[in-house]
Amino acid sequence: QVELVESGGGLVEAGGSLRLSCAASGRASSALPMGWFRQAPGKERDFVASITWSGRNTVYADSVKGRFTISRADAKNTMYLQMNSLKPEDTAVYYCAAVRNPYESPGMASRGYDYWGQGTQVTVSS
């Protein structure tokens, strides 16, 4: 099994920034396609961004384009989400996810991911 652990969440005022991290560990935990999802209170879990195993290709939800940046470290087992110009609408629990097959496109549907972290709370105040 692959364990994913998110960190970096917190409380920030609108217009501020946060940087989330996701560390992967366990068997076959390196160079996996990974993504970020978020779930706001009373809403379903939504896609935020994804990155391929190489880190060369990224995909963003329209709601975060131009504000969020997904990346991964050279070791490929750590993923980041730099969040700038945060809005109250960004308030949610953010989840790190990974795909088992490194050659598959991660996609934008949660059912396409095999491993999940416990989530980290991001709260953006007005």
PDB file of C-alpha atoms in Angstrom:
ATOM      1  CA  GLN A   1       0.000   0.000   0.000  1.00  0.00           C
ATOM      2  CA  VAL A   2       0.970   3.613  -0.591  1.00  0.00           C
ATOM      3  CA  GLU A   3       0.505   6.131   2.196  1.00  0.00           C
ATOM      4  CA  LEU A   4      -0.154   9.769   1.354  1.00  0.00           C
ATOM      5  CA  VAL A   5       0.145  12.508   3.963  1.00  0.00           C
ATOM      6  CA  GLU A   6      -0.917  16.102   3.324  1.00  0.00           C
ATOM      7  CA  SER A   7       0.364  19.114   5.208  1.00  0.00           C
ATOM      8  CA  GLY A   8       0.424  22.892   4.959  1.00  0.00           C
ATOM      9  CA  GLY A   9      -3.232  23.741   5.435  1.00  0.00           C
ATOM     10  CA  GLY A  10      -4.395  26.513   7.698  1.00  0.00           C
ATOM     11  CA  LEU A  11      -6.284  29.773   8.014  1.00  0.00           C
ATOM     12  CA  VAL A  12      -5.516  32.620   5.636  1.00  0.00           C
ATOM     13  CA  GLU A  13      -7.217  35.864   4.657  1.00  0.00           C
ATOM     14  CA  ALA A  14      -8.648  36.352   1.179  1.00  0.00           C
ATOM     15  CA  GLY A  15      -5.899  37.243  -1.271  1.00  0.00           C
ATOM     16  CA  GLY A  16      -3.282  35.355   0.701  1.00  0.00           C
ATOM     17  CA  SER A  17      -1.282  32.254  -0.136  1.00  0.00           C
ATOM     18  CA  LEU A  18      -0.705  28.756   1.169  1.00  0.00           C
ATOM     19  CA  ARG A  19       1.506  25.902   0.032  1.00  0.00           C
ATOM     20  CA  LEU A  20       0.279  22.356   0.491  1.00  0.00           C
ATOM     21  CA  SER A  21       2.566  19.330   0.470  1.00  0.00           C
ATOM     22  CA  CYS A  22       1.853  15.656  -0.090  1.00  0.00           C
ATOM     23  CA  ALA A  23       4.425  13.026   0.835  1.00  0.00           C
ATOM     24  CA  ALA A  24       4.104   9.500  -0.526  1.00  0.00           C
ATOM     25  CA  SER A  25       5.651   6.481   1.149  1.00  0.00           C
ATOM     26  CA  GLY A  26       5.514   2.706   0.946  1.00  0.00           C
ATOM     27  CA  ARG A  27       5.978   0.185  -1.825  1.00  0.00           C
ATOM     28  CA  ALA A  28       5.902   1.669  -5.326  1.00  0.00           C
ATOM     29  CA  SER A  29       5.377   5.151  -3.909  1.00  0.00           C
ATOM     30  CA  SER A  30       7.744   6.989  -6.238  1.00  0.00           C
ATOM     31  CA  ALA A  31       6.963   8.548  -9.613  1.00  0.00           C
ATOM     32  CA  LEU A  32       3.205   8.054  -9.414  1.00  0.00           C
ATOM     33  CA  PRO A  33       0.709  10.247 -11.236  1.00  0.00           C
ATOM     34  CA  MET A  34      -0.823  12.415  -8.529  1.00  0.00           C
ATOM     35  CA  GLY A  35      -3.544  14.961  -8.034  1.00  0.00           C
ATOM     36  CA  TRP A  36      -5.296  17.284  -5.621  1.00  0.00           C
ATOM     37  CA  PHE A  37      -8.998  17.249  -4.809  1.00  0.00           C
ATOM     38  CA  ARG A  38     -11.032  19.356  -2.418  1.00  0.00           C
ATOM     39  CA  GLN A  39     -14.324  19.027  -0.624  1.00  0.00           C
ATOM     40  CA  ALA A  40     -16.120  22.089   0.689  1.00  0.00           C
ATOM     41  CA  PRO A  41     -18.724  21.882   3.464  1.00  0.00           C
ATOM     42  CA  GLY A  42     -21.933  20.358   2.142  1.00  0.00           C
ATOM     43  CA  LYS A  43     -20.475  19.733  -1.312  1.00  0.00           C
ATOM     44  CA  GLU A  44     -19.007  16.825  -3.249  1.00  0.00           C
ATOM     45  CA  ARG A  45     -15.313  16.216  -3.715  1.00  0.00           C
ATOM     46  CA  ASP A  46     -14.010  18.135  -6.737  1.00  0.00           C
ATOM     47  CA  PHE A  47     -10.898  17.913  -8.875  1.00  0.00           C
ATOM     48  CA  VAL A  48      -8.312  20.662  -8.401  1.00  0.00           C
ATOM     49  CA  ALA A  49      -5.161  19.704 -10.312  1.00  0.00           C
ATOM     50  CA  SER A  50      -3.080  16.734 -11.427  1.00  0.00           C
ATOM     51  CA  ILE A  51       0.487  16.037 -12.476  1.00  0.00           C
ATOM     52  CA  THR A  52       2.090  13.197 -14.430  1.00  0.00           C
ATOM     53  CA  TRP A  53       4.789  10.922 -13.049  1.00  0.00           C
ATOM     54  CA  SER A  54       7.494  13.007 -14.737  1.00  0.00           C
ATOM     55  CA  GLY A  55       6.110  16.335 -13.555  1.00  0.00           C
ATOM     56  CA  ARG A  56       6.188  17.652 -17.123  1.00  0.00           C
ATOM     57  CA  ASN A  57       2.427  17.771 -17.674  1.00  0.00           C
ATOM     58  CA  THR A  58      -0.214  19.339 -15.466  1.00  0.00           C
ATOM     59  CA  VAL A  59      -3.977  19.826 -15.577  1.00  0.00           C
ATOM     60  CA  TYR A  60      -6.022  22.373 -13.617  1.00  0.00           C
ATOM     61  CA  ALA A  61      -9.664  22.886 -12.868  1.00  0.00           C
ATOM     62  CA  ASP A  62     -10.975  26.085 -14.428  1.00  0.00           C
ATOM     63  CA  SER A  63     -11.754  27.479 -10.994  1.00  0.00           C
ATOM     64  CA  VAL A  64      -8.069  27.536  -9.982  1.00  0.00           C
ATOM     65  CA  LYS A  65      -6.259  28.264 -13.250  1.00  0.00           C
ATOM     66  CA  GLY A  66      -3.855  31.156 -12.913  1.00  0.00           C
ATOM     67  CA  ARG A  67      -3.955  30.990  -9.113  1.00  0.00           C
ATOM     68  CA  PHE A  68      -2.797  27.482  -8.162  1.00  0.00           C
ATOM     69  CA  THR A  69       0.362  25.686  -9.275  1.00  0.00           C
ATOM     70  CA  ILE A  70       0.949  21.960  -8.916  1.00  0.00           C
ATOM     71  CA  SER A  71       4.487  20.596  -8.897  1.00  0.00           C
ATOM     72  CA  ARG A  72       6.592  17.740  -7.593  1.00  0.00           C
ATOM     73  CA  ALA A  73      10.079  17.381  -6.190  1.00  0.00           C
ATOM     74  CA  ASP A  74      12.949  15.784  -8.089  1.00  0.00           C
ATOM     75  CA  ALA A  75      12.511  12.621  -6.026  1.00  0.00           C
ATOM     76  CA  LYS A  76       8.969  12.396  -7.497  1.00  0.00           C
ATOM     77  CA  ASN A  77       7.435  11.188  -4.233  1.00  0.00           C
ATOM     78  CA  THR A  78       6.508  14.644  -2.951  1.00  0.00           C
ATOM     79  CA  MET A  79       3.871  16.848  -4.540  1.00  0.00           C
ATOM     80  CA  TYR A  80       3.044  20.483  -3.883  1.00  0.00           C
ATOM     81  CA  LEU A  81       0.136  22.801  -4.465  1.00  0.00           C
ATOM     82  CA  GLN A  82       1.005  26.484  -4.347  1.00  0.00           C
ATOM     83  CA  MET A  83      -2.205  28.438  -3.819  1.00  0.00           C
ATOM     84  CA  ASN A  84      -2.180  32.179  -4.465  1.00  0.00           C
ATOM     85  CA  SER A  85      -4.915  34.811  -4.519  1.00  0.00           C
ATOM     86  CA  LEU A  86      -7.050  32.630  -2.297  1.00  0.00           C
ATOM     87  CA  LYS A  87     -10.783  33.221  -2.134  1.00  0.00           C
ATOM     88  CA  PRO A  88     -13.349  32.236   0.499  1.00  0.00           C
ATOM     89  CA  GLU A  89     -14.725  29.807  -2.106  1.00  0.00           C
ATOM     90  CA  ASP A  90     -11.437  27.889  -1.857  1.00  0.00           C
ATOM     91  CA  THR A  91     -12.263  26.876   1.704  1.00  0.00           C
ATOM     92  CA  ALA A  92     -12.308  23.079   1.806  1.00  0.00           C
ATOM     93  CA  VAL A  93     -10.538  19.970   2.949  1.00  0.00           C
ATOM     94  CA  TYR A  94      -7.816  19.316   0.394  1.00  0.00           C
ATOM     95  CA  TYR A  95      -6.919  15.724  -0.430  1.00  0.00           C
ATOM     96  CA  CYS A  96      -3.830  14.299  -2.064  1.00  0.00           C
ATOM     97  CA  ALA A  97      -4.392  11.336  -4.392  1.00  0.00           C
ATOM     98  CA  ALA A  98      -2.260   9.016  -6.504  1.00  0.00           C
ATOM     99  CA  VAL A  99      -2.734   6.556  -9.344  1.00  0.00           C
ATOM    100  CA  ARG A 100      -1.282   3.051  -9.057  1.00  0.00           C
ATOM    101  CA  ASN A 101      -0.136   2.742 -12.677  1.00  0.00           C
ATOM    102  CA  PRO A 102       2.599   5.315 -13.421  1.00  0.00           C
ATOM    103  CA  TYR A 103       1.796   5.213 -17.136  1.00  0.00           C
ATOM    104  CA  GLU A 104      -1.876   6.091 -16.780  1.00  0.00           C
ATOM    105  CA  SER A 105      -3.269   9.571 -17.047  1.00  0.00           C
ATOM    106  CA  PRO A 106      -4.651  10.486 -13.604  1.00  0.00           C
ATOM    107  CA  GLY A 107      -7.791  12.109 -15.004  1.00  0.00           C
ATOM    108  CA  MET A 108     -10.211  14.377 -13.178  1.00  0.00           C
ATOM    109  CA  ALA A 109     -12.537  11.835 -11.571  1.00  0.00           C
ATOM    110  CA  SER A 110     -11.913  10.718  -8.014  1.00  0.00           C
ATOM    111  CA  ARG A 111     -12.794   7.122  -8.928  1.00  0.00           C
ATOM    112  CA  GLY A 112      -9.719   7.044 -11.178  1.00  0.00           C
ATOM    113  CA  TYR A 113      -7.357   7.355  -8.213  1.00  0.00           C
ATOM    114  CA  ASP A 114      -6.189   4.456  -6.064  1.00  0.00           C
ATOM    115  CA  TYR A 115      -4.600   6.072  -3.010  1.00  0.00           C
ATOM    116  CA  TRP A 116      -5.821   8.929  -0.827  1.00  0.00           C
ATOM    117  CA  GLY A 117      -4.491  11.018   2.011  1.00  0.00           C
ATOM    118  CA  GLN A 118      -6.467  12.036   5.087  1.00  0.00           C
ATOM    119  CA  GLY A 119      -6.869  15.636   3.965  1.00  0.00           C
ATOM    120  CA  THR A 120      -5.743  19.017   5.236  1.00  0.00           C
ATOM    121  CA  GLN A 121      -8.077  21.890   6.068  1.00  0.00           C
ATOM    122  CA  VAL A 122      -7.770  25.159   4.166  1.00  0.00           C
ATOM    123  CA  THR A 123      -9.881  28.042   5.431  1.00  0.00           C
ATOM    124  CA  VAL A 124      -9.971  31.393   3.646  1.00  0.00           C
ATOM    125  CA  SER A 125     -11.606  34.228   5.558  1.00  0.00           C
ATOM    126  CA  SER A 126     -13.373  37.207   4.000  1.00  0.00           C
TER     127      SER A 126
END
